[in-house]
PDB file of C-alpha atoms in Angstrom:
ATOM      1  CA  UNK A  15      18.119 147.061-117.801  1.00 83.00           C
ATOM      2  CA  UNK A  16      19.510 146.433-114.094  1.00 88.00           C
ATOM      3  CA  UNK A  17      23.655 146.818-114.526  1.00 91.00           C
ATOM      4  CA  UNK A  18      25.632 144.601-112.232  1.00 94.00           C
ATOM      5  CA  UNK A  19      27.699 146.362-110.052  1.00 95.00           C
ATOM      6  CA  UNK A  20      30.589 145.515-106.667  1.00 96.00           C
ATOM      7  CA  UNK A  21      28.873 144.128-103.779  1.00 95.00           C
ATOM      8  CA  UNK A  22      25.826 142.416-105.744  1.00 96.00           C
ATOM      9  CA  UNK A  23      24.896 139.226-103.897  1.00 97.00           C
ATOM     10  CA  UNK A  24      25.267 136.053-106.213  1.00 98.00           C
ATOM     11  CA  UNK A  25      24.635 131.729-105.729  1.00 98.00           C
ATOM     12  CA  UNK A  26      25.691 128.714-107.157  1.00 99.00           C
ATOM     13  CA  UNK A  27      23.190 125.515-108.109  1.00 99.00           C
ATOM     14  CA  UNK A  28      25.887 123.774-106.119  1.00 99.00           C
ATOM     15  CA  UNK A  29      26.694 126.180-103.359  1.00 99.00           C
ATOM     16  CA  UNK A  30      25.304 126.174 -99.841  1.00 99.00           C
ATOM     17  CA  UNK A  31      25.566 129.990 -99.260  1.00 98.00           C
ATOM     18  CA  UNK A  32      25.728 133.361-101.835  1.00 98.00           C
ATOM     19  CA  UNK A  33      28.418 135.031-102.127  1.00 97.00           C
ATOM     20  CA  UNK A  34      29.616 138.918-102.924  1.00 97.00           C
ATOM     21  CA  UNK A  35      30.754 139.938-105.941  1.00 98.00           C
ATOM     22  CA  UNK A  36      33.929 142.091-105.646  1.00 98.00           C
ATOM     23  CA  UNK A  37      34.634 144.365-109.138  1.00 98.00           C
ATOM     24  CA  UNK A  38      38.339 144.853-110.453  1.00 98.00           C
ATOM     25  CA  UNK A  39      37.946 144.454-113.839  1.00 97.00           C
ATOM     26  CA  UNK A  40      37.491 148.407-113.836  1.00 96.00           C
ATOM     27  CA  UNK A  41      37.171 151.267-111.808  1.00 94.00           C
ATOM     28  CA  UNK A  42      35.700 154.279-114.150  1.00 94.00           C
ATOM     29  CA  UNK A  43      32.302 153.580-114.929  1.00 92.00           C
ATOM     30  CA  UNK A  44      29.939 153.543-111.543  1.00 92.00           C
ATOM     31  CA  UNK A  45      26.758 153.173-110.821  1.00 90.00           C
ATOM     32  CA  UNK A  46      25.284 154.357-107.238  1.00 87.00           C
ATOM     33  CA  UNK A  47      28.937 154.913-106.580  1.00 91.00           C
ATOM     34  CA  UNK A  48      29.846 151.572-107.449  1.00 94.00           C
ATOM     35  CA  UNK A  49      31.650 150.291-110.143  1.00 95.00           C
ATOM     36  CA  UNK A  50      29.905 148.455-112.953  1.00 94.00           C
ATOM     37  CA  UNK A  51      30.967 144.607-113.161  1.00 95.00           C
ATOM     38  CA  UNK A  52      32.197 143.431-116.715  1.00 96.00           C
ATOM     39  CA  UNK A  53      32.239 140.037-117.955  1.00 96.00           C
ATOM     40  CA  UNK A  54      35.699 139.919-116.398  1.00 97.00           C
ATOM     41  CA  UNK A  55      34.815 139.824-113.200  1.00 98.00           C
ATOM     42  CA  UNK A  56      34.783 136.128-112.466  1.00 98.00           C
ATOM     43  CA  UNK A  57      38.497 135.560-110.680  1.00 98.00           C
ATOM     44  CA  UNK A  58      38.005 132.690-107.870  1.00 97.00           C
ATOM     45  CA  UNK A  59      38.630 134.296-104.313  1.00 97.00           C
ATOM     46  CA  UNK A  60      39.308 138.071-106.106  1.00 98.00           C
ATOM     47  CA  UNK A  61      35.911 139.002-107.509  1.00 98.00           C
ATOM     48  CA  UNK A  62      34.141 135.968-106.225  1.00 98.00           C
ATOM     49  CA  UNK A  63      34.849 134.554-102.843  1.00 98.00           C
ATOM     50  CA  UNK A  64      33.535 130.698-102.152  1.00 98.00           C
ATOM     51  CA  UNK A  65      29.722 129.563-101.984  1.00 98.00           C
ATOM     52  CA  UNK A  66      30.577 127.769 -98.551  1.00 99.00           C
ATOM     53  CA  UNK A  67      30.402 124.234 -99.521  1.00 99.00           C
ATOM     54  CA  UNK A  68      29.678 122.525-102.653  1.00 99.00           C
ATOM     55  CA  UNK A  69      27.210 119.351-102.890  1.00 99.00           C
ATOM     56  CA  UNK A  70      27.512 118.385-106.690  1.00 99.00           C
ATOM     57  CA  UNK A  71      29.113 115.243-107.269  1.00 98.00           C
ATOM     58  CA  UNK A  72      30.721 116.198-110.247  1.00 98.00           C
ATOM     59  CA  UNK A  73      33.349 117.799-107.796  1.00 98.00           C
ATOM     60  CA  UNK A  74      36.366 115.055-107.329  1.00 98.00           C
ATOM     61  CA  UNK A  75      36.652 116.124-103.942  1.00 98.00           C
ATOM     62  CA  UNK A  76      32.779 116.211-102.864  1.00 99.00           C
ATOM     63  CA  UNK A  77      33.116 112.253-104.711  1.00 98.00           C
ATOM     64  CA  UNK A  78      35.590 111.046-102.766  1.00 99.00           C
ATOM     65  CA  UNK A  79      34.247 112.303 -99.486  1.00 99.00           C
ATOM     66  CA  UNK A  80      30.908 110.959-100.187  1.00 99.00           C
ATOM     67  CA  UNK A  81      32.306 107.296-101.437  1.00 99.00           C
ATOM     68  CA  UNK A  82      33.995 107.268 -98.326  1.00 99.00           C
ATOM     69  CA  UNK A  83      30.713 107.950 -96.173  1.00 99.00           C
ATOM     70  CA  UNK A  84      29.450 105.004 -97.837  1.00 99.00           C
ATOM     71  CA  UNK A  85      27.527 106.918-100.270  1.00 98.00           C
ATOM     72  CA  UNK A  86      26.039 109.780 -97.909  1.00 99.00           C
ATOM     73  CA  UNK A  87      26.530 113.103 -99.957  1.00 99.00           C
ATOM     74  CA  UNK A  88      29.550 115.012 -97.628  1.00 99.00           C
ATOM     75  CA  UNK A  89      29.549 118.472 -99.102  1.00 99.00           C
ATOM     76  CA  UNK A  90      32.998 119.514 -99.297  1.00 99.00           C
ATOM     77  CA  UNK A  91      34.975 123.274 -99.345  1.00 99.00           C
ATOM     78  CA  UNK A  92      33.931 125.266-102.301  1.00 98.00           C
ATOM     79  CA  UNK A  93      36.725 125.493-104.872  1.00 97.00           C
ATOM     80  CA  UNK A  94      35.449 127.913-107.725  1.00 96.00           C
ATOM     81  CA  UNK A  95      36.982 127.489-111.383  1.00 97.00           C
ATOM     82  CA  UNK A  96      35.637 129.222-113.970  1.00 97.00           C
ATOM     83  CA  UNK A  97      34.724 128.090-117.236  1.00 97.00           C
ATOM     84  CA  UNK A  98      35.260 130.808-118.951  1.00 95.00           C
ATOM     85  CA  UNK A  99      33.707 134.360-118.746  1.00 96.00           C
ATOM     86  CA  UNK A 100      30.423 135.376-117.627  1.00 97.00           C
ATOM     87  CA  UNK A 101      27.656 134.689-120.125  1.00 96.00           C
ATOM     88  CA  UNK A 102      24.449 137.179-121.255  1.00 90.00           C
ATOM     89  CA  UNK A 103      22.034 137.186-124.064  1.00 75.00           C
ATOM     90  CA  UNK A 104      22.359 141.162-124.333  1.00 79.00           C
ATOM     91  CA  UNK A 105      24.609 143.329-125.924  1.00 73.00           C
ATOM     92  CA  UNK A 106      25.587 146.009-123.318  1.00 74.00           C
ATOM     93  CA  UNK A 107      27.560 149.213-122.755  1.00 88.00           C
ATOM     94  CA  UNK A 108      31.347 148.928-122.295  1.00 92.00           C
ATOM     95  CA  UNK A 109      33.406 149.785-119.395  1.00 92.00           C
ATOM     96  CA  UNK A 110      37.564 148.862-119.923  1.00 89.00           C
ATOM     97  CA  UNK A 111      36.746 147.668-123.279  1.00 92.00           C
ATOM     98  CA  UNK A 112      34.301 145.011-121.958  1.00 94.00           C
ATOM     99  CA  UNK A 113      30.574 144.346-121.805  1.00 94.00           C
ATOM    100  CA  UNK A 114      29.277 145.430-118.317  1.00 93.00           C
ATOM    101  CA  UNK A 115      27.131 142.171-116.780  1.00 94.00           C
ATOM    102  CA  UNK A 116      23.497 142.586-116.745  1.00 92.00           C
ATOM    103  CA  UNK A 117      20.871 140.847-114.916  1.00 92.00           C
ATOM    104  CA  UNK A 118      20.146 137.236-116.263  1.00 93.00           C
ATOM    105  CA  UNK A 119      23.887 136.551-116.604  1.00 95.00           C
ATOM    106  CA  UNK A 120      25.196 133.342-115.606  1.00 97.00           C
ATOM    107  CA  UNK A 121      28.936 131.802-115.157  1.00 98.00           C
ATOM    108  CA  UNK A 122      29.891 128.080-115.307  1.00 98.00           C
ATOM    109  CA  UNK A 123      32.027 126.036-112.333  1.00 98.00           C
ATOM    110  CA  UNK A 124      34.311 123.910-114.517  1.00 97.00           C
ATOM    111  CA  UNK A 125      34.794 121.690-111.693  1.00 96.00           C
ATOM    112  CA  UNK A 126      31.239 121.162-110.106  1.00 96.00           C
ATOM    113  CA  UNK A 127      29.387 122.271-113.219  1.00 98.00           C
ATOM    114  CA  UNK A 128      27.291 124.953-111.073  1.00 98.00           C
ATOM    115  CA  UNK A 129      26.071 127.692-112.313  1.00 98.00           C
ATOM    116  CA  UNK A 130      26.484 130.585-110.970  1.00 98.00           C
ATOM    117  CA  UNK A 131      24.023 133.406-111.311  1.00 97.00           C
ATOM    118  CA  UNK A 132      23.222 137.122-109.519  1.00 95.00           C
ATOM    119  CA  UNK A 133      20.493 136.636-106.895  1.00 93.00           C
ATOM    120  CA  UNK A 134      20.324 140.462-105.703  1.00 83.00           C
ATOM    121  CA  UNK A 135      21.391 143.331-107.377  1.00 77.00           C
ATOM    122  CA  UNK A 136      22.701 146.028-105.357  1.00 72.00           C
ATOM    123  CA  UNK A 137      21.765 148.842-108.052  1.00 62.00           C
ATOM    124  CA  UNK A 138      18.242 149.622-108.839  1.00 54.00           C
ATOM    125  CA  UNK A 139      17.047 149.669-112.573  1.00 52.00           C
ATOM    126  CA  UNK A 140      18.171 151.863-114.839  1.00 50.00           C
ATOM    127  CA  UNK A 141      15.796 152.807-118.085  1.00 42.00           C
ATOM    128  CA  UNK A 142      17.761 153.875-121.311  1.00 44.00           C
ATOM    129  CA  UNK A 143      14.899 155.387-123.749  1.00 37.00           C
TER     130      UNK A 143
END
């Protein structure tokens, strides 16, 4: 199981460049010396700084700019808003009372209706038996 930890490299479907994620959700259980994300960690601009642009045209502001260009897609600032808390399909260990993200996790955009998912760990795999 690869745990999620500060400073792993993540994208959006909608984004034009990855972004780091920043953990502050909790500061007690590490891994390589970094803490271990939790499902927490998904704060626009705190644990998650922009994906550049955005191009999805489910973004009122990426709409506007692209009606206005006569219909030319004009990617626009990315504006991150969660929907929610990260997602996984596995049960996992606990750090601050919540589940630490694992690889495979994912987080919604409620406003371009990306998703958002880790691209490159920056812990290596860890086996339990």
């Amino acid at each position: 199981m690869v745990y999620i930890t500060a400073g792993t490299q993540c994208m959006c479907t909608y984004g034009t460049a990855p972004s780091v994620l920043n953990v502050t959700s909790q500061s007690t259980v590490l891994m390589g010396n970094k803490p271990v994300a939790t499902i927490a960690d998904c704060a626009p601009n705190t644990n998650l700084p922009p994906f550049a642009l955005c191009i999805s045209l489910q973004n009122p502001a990426v709409q506007a700019a692209t009606a206005a260009a006569l219909g030319v897609l004009t990617p626009q600032p990315c504006t991150l808003v969660p929907a929610g808390t990260w997602r996984q399909s596995q049960m996992t260990t606990q750090a601050g009372g919540k589940p630490c993200l694992v690889m495979g996790c994912t987080l919604t955009c409620g406003l371009g209706g990306g998703t958002i998912t880790v691209t490159s760990p920056s812990q290596q795999k860890v086996m339990h038996k």
